[in-house]
Coordinates of C-alpha atoms in Angstrom, one line a residue:
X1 CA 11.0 -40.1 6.1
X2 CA 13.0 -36.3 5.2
X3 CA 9.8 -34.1 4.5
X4 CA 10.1 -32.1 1.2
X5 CA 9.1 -28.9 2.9
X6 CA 9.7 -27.1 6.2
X7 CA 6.9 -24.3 7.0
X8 CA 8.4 -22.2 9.5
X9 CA 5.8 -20.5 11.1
X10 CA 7.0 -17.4 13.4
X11 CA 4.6 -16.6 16.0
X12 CA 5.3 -13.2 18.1
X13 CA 2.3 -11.6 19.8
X14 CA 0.1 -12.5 17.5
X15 CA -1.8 -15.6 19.2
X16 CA -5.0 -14.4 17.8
X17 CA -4.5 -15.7 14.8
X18 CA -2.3 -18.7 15.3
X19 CA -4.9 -21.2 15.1
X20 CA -6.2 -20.2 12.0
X21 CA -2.5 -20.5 10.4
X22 CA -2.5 -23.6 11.3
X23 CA -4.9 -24.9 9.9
X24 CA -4.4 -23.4 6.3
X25 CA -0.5 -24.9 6.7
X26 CA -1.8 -28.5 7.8
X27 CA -4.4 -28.5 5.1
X28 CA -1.4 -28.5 2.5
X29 CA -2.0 -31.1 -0.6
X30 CA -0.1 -33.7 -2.1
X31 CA 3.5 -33.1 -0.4
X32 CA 5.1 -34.5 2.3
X33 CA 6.1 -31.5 5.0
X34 CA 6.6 -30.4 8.2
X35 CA 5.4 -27.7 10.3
X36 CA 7.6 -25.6 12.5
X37 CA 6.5 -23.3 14.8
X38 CA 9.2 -20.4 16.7
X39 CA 9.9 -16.8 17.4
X40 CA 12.6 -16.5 15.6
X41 CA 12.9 -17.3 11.9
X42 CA 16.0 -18.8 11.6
X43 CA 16.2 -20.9 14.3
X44 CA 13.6 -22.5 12.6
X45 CA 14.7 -22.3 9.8
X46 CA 18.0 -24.3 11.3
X47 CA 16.1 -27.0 12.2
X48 CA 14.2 -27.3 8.9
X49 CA 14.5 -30.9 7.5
X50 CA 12.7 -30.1 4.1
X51 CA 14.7 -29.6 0.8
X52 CA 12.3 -26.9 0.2
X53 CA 11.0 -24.4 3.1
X54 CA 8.8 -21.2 3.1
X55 CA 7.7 -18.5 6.3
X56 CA 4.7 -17.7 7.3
X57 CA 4.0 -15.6 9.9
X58 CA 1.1 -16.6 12.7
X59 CA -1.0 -13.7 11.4
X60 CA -1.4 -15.4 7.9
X61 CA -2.7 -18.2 6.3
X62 CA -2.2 -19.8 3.1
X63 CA -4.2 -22.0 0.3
X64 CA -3.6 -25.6 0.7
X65 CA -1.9 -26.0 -2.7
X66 CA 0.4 -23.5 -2.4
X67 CA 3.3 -25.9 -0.9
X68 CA 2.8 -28.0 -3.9
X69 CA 2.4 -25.4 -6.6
X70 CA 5.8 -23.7 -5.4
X71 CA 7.7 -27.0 -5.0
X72 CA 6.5 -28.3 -8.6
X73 CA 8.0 -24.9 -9.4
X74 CA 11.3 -25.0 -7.9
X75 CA 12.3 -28.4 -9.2
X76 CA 11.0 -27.5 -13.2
X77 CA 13.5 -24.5 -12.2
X78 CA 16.8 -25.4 -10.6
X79 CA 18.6 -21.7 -11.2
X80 CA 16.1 -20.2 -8.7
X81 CA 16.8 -19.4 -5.3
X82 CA 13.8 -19.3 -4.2
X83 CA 9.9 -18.2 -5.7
X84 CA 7.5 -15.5 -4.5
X85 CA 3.8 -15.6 -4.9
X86 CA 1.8 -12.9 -4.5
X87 CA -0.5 -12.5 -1.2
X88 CA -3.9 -10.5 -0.6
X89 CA -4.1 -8.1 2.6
X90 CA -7.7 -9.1 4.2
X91 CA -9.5 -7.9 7.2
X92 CA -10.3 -9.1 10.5
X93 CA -13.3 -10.9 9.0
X94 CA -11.0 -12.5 5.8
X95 CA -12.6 -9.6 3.6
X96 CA -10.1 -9.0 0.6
X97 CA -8.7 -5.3 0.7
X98 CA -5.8 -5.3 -1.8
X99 CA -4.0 -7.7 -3.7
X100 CA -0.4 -7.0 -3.4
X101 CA 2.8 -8.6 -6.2
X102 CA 5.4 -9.9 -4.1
X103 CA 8.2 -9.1 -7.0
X104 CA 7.6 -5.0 -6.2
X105 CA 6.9 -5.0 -2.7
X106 CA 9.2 -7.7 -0.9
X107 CA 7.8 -9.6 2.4
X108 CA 9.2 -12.6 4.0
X109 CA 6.5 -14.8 4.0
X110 CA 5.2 -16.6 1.2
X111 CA 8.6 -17.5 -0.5
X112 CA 9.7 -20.9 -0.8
X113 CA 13.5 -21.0 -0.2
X114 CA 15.8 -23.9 -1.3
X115 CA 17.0 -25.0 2.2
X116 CA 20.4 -25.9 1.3
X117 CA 21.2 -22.9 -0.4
X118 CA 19.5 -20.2 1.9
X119 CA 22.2 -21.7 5.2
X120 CA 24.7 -21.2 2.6
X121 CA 24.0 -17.4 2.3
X122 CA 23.9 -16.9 5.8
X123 CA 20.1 -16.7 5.7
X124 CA 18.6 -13.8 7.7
X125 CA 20.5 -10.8 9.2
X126 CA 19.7 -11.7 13.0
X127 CA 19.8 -8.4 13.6
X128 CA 16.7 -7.5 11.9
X129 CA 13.4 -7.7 13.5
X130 CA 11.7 -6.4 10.5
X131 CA 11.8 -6.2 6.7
X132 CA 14.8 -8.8 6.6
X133 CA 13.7 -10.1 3.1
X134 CA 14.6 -6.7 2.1
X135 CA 18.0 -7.0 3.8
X136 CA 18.8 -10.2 2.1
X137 CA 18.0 -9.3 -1.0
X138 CA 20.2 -6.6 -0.8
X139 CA 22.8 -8.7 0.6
X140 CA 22.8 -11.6 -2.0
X141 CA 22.6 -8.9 -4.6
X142 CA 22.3 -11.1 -8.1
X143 CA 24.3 -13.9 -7.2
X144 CA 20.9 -16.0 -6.7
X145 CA 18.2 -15.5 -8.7
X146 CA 14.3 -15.1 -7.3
X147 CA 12.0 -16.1 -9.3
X148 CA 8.0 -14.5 -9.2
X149 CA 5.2 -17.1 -9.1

């Protein structure tokens, strides 16, 4: 069976905290995905076999509905590109700091692409070894819409 998501886990130096990521991505309910685990984002992102995908990097982890919540929204919502969700900065103990909104300060991670459209826009600047959401937001401009979860 095609998964209906792809979670493209990049992991660069940051072994610490890989376990713990994946755990929160294999604890994901009620949808049917795969895990994919790289250095680089768009290889994986290449070999993502989910209609719907999302990044998370090895230093984060995630709530195991979130796959579902964000898929739910992307089919009730077919002019979106992709949806954000905010994310909560936390210490080395998982101690909340700060919440931060993902629609005024862009990250990568935590945004649920539509597969088939992010190829088509040439997906990540392979150049860029940091802040490429910012760069392809830029890039794409208005012509896709991103919606805020």
């Amino acid at each position: 069976m095609v998964p209906d998501i792809s979670i493209i886990i990049t992991n660069y130096n940051y072994e610490r905290y890989i376990a713990r990521c994946l755990r929160s991505c294999l604890n994901q309910k009620n949808v049917f995905y795969e895990v994919i685990v790289v250095a680089a984002a768009n290889l994986g992102i290449q070999n993502a076999r989910g209609q719907f995908f999302f990044r998370v990097d090895s230093d984060d982890y995630i709530n195991s509905d979130m796959s579902y919540m964000m898929k739910k929204y992307l089919e009730a919502n077919h002019e979106a590109f992709c949806v954000s969700s905010d994310y909560l900065l936390v210490d080395n103990y998982e101690n909340k700091i700060e919440r931060k909104y993902a629609d005024k300060e862009n990250i990568s991670c935590g945004i649920m692409y539509r597969t088939d459209l992010f190829i088509e826009s040439g997906g990540y600047d392979p150049k860029m070894r940091h802040r490429e959401e910012e760069e392809l937001r830029k890039r794409l401009g208005e012509k896709y819409k991103i919606h805020h979860l």
